[in-house]
Coordinates of C-alpha atoms in Angstrom, one line a residue:
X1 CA 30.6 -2.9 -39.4
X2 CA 32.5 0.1 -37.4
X3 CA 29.5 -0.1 -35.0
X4 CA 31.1 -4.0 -34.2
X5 CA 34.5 -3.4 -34.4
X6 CA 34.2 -0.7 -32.1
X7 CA 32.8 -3.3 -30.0
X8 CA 35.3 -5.8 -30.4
X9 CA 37.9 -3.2 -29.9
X10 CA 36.1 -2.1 -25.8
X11 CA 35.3 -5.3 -25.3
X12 CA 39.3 -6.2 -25.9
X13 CA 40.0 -3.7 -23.4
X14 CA 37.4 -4.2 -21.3
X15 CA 37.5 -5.8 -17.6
X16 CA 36.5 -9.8 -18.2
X17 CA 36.2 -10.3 -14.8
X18 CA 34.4 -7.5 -12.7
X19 CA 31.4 -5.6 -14.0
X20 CA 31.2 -2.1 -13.9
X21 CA 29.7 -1.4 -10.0
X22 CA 27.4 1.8 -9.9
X23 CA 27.9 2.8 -6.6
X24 CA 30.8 4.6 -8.4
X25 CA 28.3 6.9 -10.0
X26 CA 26.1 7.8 -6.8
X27 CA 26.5 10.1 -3.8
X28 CA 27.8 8.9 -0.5
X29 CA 25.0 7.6 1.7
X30 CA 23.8 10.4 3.9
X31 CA 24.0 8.8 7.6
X32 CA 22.9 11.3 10.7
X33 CA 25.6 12.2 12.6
X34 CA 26.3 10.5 15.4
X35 CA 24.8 7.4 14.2
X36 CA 25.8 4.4 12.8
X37 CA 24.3 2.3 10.3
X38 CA 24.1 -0.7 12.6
X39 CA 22.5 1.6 14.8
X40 CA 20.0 2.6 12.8
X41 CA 19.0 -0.8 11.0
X42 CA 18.8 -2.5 13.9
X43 CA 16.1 -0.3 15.7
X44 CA 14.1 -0.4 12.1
X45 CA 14.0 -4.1 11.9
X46 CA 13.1 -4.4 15.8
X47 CA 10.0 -2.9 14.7
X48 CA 6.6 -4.2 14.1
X49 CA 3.1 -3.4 13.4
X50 CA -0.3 -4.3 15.2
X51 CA 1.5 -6.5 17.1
X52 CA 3.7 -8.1 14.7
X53 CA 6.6 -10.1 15.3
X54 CA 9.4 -7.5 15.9
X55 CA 11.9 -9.0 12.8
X56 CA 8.9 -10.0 11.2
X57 CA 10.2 -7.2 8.0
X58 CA 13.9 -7.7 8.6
X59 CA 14.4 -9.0 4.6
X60 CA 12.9 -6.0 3.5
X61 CA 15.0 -3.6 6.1
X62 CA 17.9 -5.2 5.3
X63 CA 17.6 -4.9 1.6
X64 CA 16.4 -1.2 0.9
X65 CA 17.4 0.2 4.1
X66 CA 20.1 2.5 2.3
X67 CA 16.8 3.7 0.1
X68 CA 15.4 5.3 3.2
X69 CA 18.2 6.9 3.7
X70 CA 19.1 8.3 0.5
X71 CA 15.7 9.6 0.2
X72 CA 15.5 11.0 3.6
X73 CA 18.5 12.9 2.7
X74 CA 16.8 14.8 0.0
X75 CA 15.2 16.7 2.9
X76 CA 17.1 19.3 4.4
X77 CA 17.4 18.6 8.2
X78 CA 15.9 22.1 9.0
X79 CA 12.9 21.9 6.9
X80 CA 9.4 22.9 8.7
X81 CA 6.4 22.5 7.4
X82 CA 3.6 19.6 6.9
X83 CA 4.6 17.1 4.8
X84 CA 2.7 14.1 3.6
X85 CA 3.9 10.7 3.2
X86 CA 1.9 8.6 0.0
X87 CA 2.2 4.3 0.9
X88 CA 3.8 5.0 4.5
X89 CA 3.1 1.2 5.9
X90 CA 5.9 -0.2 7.1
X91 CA 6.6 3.3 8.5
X92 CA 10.5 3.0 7.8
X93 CA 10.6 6.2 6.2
X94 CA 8.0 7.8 8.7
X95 CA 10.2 6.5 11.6
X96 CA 13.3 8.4 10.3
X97 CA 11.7 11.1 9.1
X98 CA 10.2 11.6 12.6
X99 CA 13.6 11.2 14.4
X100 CA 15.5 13.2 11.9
X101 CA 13.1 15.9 10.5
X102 CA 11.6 16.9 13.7
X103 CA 9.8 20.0 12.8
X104 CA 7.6 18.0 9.5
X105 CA 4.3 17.3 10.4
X106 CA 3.4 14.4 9.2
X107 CA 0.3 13.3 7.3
X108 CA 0.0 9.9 5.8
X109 CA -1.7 8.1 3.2
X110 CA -1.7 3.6 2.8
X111 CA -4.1 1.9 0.4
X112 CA -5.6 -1.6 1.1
X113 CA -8.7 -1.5 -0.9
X114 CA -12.1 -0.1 -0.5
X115 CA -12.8 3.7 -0.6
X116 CA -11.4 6.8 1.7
X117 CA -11.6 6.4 5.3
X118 CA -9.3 7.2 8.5
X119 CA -7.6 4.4 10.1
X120 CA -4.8 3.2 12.2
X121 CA -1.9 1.4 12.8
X122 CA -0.1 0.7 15.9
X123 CA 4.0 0.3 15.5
X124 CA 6.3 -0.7 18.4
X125 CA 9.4 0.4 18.1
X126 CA 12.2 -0.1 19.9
X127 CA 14.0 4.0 19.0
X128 CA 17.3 5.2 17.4
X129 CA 18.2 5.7 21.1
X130 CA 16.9 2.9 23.0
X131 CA 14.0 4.7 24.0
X132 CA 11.0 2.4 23.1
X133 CA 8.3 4.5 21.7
X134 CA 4.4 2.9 20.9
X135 CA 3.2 5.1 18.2
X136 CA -0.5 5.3 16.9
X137 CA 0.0 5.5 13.0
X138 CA -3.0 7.2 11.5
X139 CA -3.3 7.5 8.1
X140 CA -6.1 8.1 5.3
X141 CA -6.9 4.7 2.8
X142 CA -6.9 6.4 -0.2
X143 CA -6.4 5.6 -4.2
X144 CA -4.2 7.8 -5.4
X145 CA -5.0 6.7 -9.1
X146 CA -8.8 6.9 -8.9
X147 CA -9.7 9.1 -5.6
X148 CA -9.7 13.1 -5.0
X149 CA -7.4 13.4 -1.6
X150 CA -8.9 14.4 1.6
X151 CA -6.8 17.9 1.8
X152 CA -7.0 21.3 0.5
X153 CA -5.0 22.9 -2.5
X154 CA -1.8 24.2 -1.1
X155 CA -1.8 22.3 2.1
X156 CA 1.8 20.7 2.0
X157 CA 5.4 22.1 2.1
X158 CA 6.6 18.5 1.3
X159 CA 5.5 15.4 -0.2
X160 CA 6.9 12.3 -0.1
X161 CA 5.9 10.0 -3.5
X162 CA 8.3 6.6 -2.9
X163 CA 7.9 3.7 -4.2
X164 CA 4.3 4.0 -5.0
X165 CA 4.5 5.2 -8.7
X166 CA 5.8 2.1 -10.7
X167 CA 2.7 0.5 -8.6
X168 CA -0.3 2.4 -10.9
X169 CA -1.8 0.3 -13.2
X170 CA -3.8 3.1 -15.4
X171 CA -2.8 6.8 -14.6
X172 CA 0.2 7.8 -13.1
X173 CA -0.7 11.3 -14.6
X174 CA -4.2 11.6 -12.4
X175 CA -1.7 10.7 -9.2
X176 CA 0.7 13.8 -10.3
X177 CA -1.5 16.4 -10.7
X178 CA -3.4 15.3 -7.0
X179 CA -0.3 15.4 -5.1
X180 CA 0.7 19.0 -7.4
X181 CA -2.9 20.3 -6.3
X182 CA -2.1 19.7 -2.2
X183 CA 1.5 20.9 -2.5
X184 CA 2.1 24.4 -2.2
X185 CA 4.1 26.6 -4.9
X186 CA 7.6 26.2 -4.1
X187 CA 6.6 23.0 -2.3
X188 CA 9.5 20.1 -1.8
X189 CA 8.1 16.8 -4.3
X190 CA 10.2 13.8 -3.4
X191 CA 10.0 10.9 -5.9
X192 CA 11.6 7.6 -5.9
X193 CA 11.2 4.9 -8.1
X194 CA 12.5 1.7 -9.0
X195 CA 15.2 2.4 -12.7
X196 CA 14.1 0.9 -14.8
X197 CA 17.4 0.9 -17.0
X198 CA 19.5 -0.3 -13.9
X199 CA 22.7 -2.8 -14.4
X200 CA 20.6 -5.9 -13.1
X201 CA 18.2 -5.3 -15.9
X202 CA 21.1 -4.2 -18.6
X203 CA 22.6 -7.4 -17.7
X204 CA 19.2 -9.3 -17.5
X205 CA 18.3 -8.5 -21.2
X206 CA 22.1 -9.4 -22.8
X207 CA 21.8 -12.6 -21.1
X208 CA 18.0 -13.4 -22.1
X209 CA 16.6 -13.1 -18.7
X210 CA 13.2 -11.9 -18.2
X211 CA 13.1 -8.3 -15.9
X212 CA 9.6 -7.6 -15.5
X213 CA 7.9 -8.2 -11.9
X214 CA 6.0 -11.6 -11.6
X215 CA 2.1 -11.5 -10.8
X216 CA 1.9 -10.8 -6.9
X217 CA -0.7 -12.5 -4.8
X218 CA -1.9 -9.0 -3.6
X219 CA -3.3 -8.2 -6.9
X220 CA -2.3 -5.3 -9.3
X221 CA -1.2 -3.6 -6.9
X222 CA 1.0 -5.7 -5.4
X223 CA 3.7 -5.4 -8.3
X224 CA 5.7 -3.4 -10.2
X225 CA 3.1 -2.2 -13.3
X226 CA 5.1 0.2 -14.9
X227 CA 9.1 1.4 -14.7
X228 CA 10.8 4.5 -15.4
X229 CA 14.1 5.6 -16.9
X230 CA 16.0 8.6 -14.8
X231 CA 14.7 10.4 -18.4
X232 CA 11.2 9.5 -18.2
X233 CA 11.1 10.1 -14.9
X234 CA 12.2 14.0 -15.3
X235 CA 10.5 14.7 -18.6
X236 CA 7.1 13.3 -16.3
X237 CA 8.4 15.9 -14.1
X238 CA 8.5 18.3 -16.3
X239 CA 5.5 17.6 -17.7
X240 CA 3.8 18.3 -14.6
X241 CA 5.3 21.4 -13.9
X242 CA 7.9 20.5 -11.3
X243 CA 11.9 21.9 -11.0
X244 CA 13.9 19.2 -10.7
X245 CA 16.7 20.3 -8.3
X246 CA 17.9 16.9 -7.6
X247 CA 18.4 13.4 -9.5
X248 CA 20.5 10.0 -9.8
X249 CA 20.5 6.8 -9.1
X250 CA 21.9 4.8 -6.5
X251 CA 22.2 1.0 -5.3
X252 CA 21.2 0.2 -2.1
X253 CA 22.0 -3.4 -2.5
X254 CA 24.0 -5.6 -4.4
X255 CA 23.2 -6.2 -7.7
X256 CA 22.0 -9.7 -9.6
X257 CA 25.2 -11.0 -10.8
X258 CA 25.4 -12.2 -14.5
X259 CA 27.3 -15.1 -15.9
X260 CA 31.5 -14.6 -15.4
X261 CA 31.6 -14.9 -19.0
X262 CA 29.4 -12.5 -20.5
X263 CA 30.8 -9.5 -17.8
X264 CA 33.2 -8.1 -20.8
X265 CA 30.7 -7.8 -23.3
X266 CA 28.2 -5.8 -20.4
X267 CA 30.9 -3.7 -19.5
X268 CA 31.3 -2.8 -23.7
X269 CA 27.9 -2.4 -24.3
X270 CA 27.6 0.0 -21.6
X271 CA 31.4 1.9 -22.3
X272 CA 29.4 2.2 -25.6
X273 CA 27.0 4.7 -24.5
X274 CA 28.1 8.4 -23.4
X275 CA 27.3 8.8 -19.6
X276 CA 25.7 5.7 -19.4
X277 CA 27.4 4.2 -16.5
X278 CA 26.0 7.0 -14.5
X279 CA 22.2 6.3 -15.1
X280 CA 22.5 2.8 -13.8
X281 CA 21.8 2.6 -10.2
X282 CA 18.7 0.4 -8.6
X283 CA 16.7 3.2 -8.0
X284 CA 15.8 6.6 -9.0
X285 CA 16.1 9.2 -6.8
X286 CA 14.4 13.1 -7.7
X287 CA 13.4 16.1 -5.2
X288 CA 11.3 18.9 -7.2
X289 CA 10.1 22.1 -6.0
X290 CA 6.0 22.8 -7.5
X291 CA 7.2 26.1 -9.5
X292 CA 4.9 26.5 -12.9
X293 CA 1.6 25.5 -14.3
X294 CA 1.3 21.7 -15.7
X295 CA 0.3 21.0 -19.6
X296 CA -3.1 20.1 -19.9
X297 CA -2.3 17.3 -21.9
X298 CA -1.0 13.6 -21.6
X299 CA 2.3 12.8 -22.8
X300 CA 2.8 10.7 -25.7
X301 CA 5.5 9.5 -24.2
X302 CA 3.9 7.0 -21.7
X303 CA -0.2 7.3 -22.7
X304 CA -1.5 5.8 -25.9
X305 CA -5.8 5.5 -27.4
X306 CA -6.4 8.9 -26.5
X307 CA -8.0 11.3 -28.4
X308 CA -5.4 13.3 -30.4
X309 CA -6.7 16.4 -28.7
X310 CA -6.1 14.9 -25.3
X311 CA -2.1 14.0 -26.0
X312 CA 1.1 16.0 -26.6

């Protein structure tokens, strides 16, 4: 009974007719000097692949192009190195990253079925600048989930994990420890990940929608198998024996709106929670540095049917 009238009580003094906006809660987005978003977008979605209409991937651009730039600004700009980029096709991320973090080589890794072999892709692109570039994209197919990568331990100074880990269908924890094995100690981890306790999916569940990805023509694969909470994600961190230095979630688009008449009670039920409206951006952002040994065993927490022996 205090629990509702506690409710009643926010949702009294709550806003009725705008809901709580995240972007509030994030860090400013991390442009490059001396360039402009327009700039920027509009050489990404000029791009194309193997001779692709150049446009052909504006939707996508246009959408999560903030994402690449929140999570390229998790690197610091004089960072040297190698660095290995997991799921790099549509090479938005490796097109800034090669502008913008000059001195990273880059290694990358797709996966469109079939086992490990060397292949590439050819992207046009038309340059931050204006100076067209035709780049040879060469990459190894790989399965993170089920192959051994084709590098030595220790190889990387930074690794790029985004966007790939609400993708694995069976072990996310076999895809951790590979990309903890080619990282060196004190090695830079990027992950980012859909939230999977964002506002659109807050207000989703209060209103009876369903949040969970439909089946995707591209198979397993092709959708979103398993989401994270900003908690989750750093206990799996944790876990694996990586230093989070950095975490939050942002928006990079506008969110789902929910009915006018239900924004009040969304707005309580979240005023309800300490530090909740901070956690609920579209996307989880994290940059770990490798620094201690990983437990041998799987977490509880997301694994279940294993052995007792085998869980923690």
């Amino acid at each position: 009974m205090d629990f509702l009238k506690r409710m009643k009580r926010r949702l009294a003094r709550g806003s009725l007719d705008r809901l709580i906006d995240p972007r509030h809660f994030q860090p400013r987005l991390p442009l490059p000097a001396r360039y402009s978003r327009e700039q920027l977008l509009g050489a990404l979605e000029a791009s194309s692949i193997d001779g692709s209409a150049p446009g052909e991937m504006a939707a996508y651009v246009n959408a999560d192009f903030e994402r690449f730039i929140h999570t390229m600004g998790l690197v610091a700009e004089d960072t040297n190195g190698r660095s290995l980029e997991i799921g790099a096709n549509p090479y938005f991320n490796t097109l800034l990253f090669r502008a913008f973090r000059p001195s990273l080589k880059m290694d990358l890794i797709n996966y469109f079925g079939g086992e490990i072999h060397q292949a590439v892709q050819h992207v046009s692109f038309p340059g931050f600048d204006g100076i067209p570039e035709e780049i040879d994209m060469a990459y190894f197919n790989a399965n993170l989930e089920l192959h051994t990568l084709p590098f030595e331990d220790d190889t990387f100074d930074v690794v790029l994990f985004c966007e790939v880990l609400e993708h694995l269908t069976n072990d996310p924890l076999h895809a951790m420890m590979e990309l903890k094995r080619i990282l060196k100690p004190g090695g830079q981890l990027v992950l980012t990940t859909p939230n999977a306790a964002r506002l659109e999916n807050v207000s989703a569940f209060i209103e009876g929608r369903n949040m969970y990805d439909p089946y995707s023509k591209y198979g397993a694969y092709g959708r979103h198998n398993r989401e994270y909470t900003r908690h989750e994600l750093v206990s799996l961190l944790k876990h694996c024996g990586f230093d989070v230095q950095t975490s939050y979630t942002a928006n990079v688009h506008d969110d789902i709106p929910p009915r006018a008449e239900h924004i009040g009670l969304i707005n309580a039920a979240i005023d309800s929670v300490v530090n909740r409206k901070h956690d609920l951006g579209q996307y989880l952002f994290t940059s770990s540095i490798n620094a201690s040994p990983a437990q041998a065993e799987r977490p509880s927490w997301l694994f279940r049917s294993y052995p007792p022996e085998e869980m923690v």
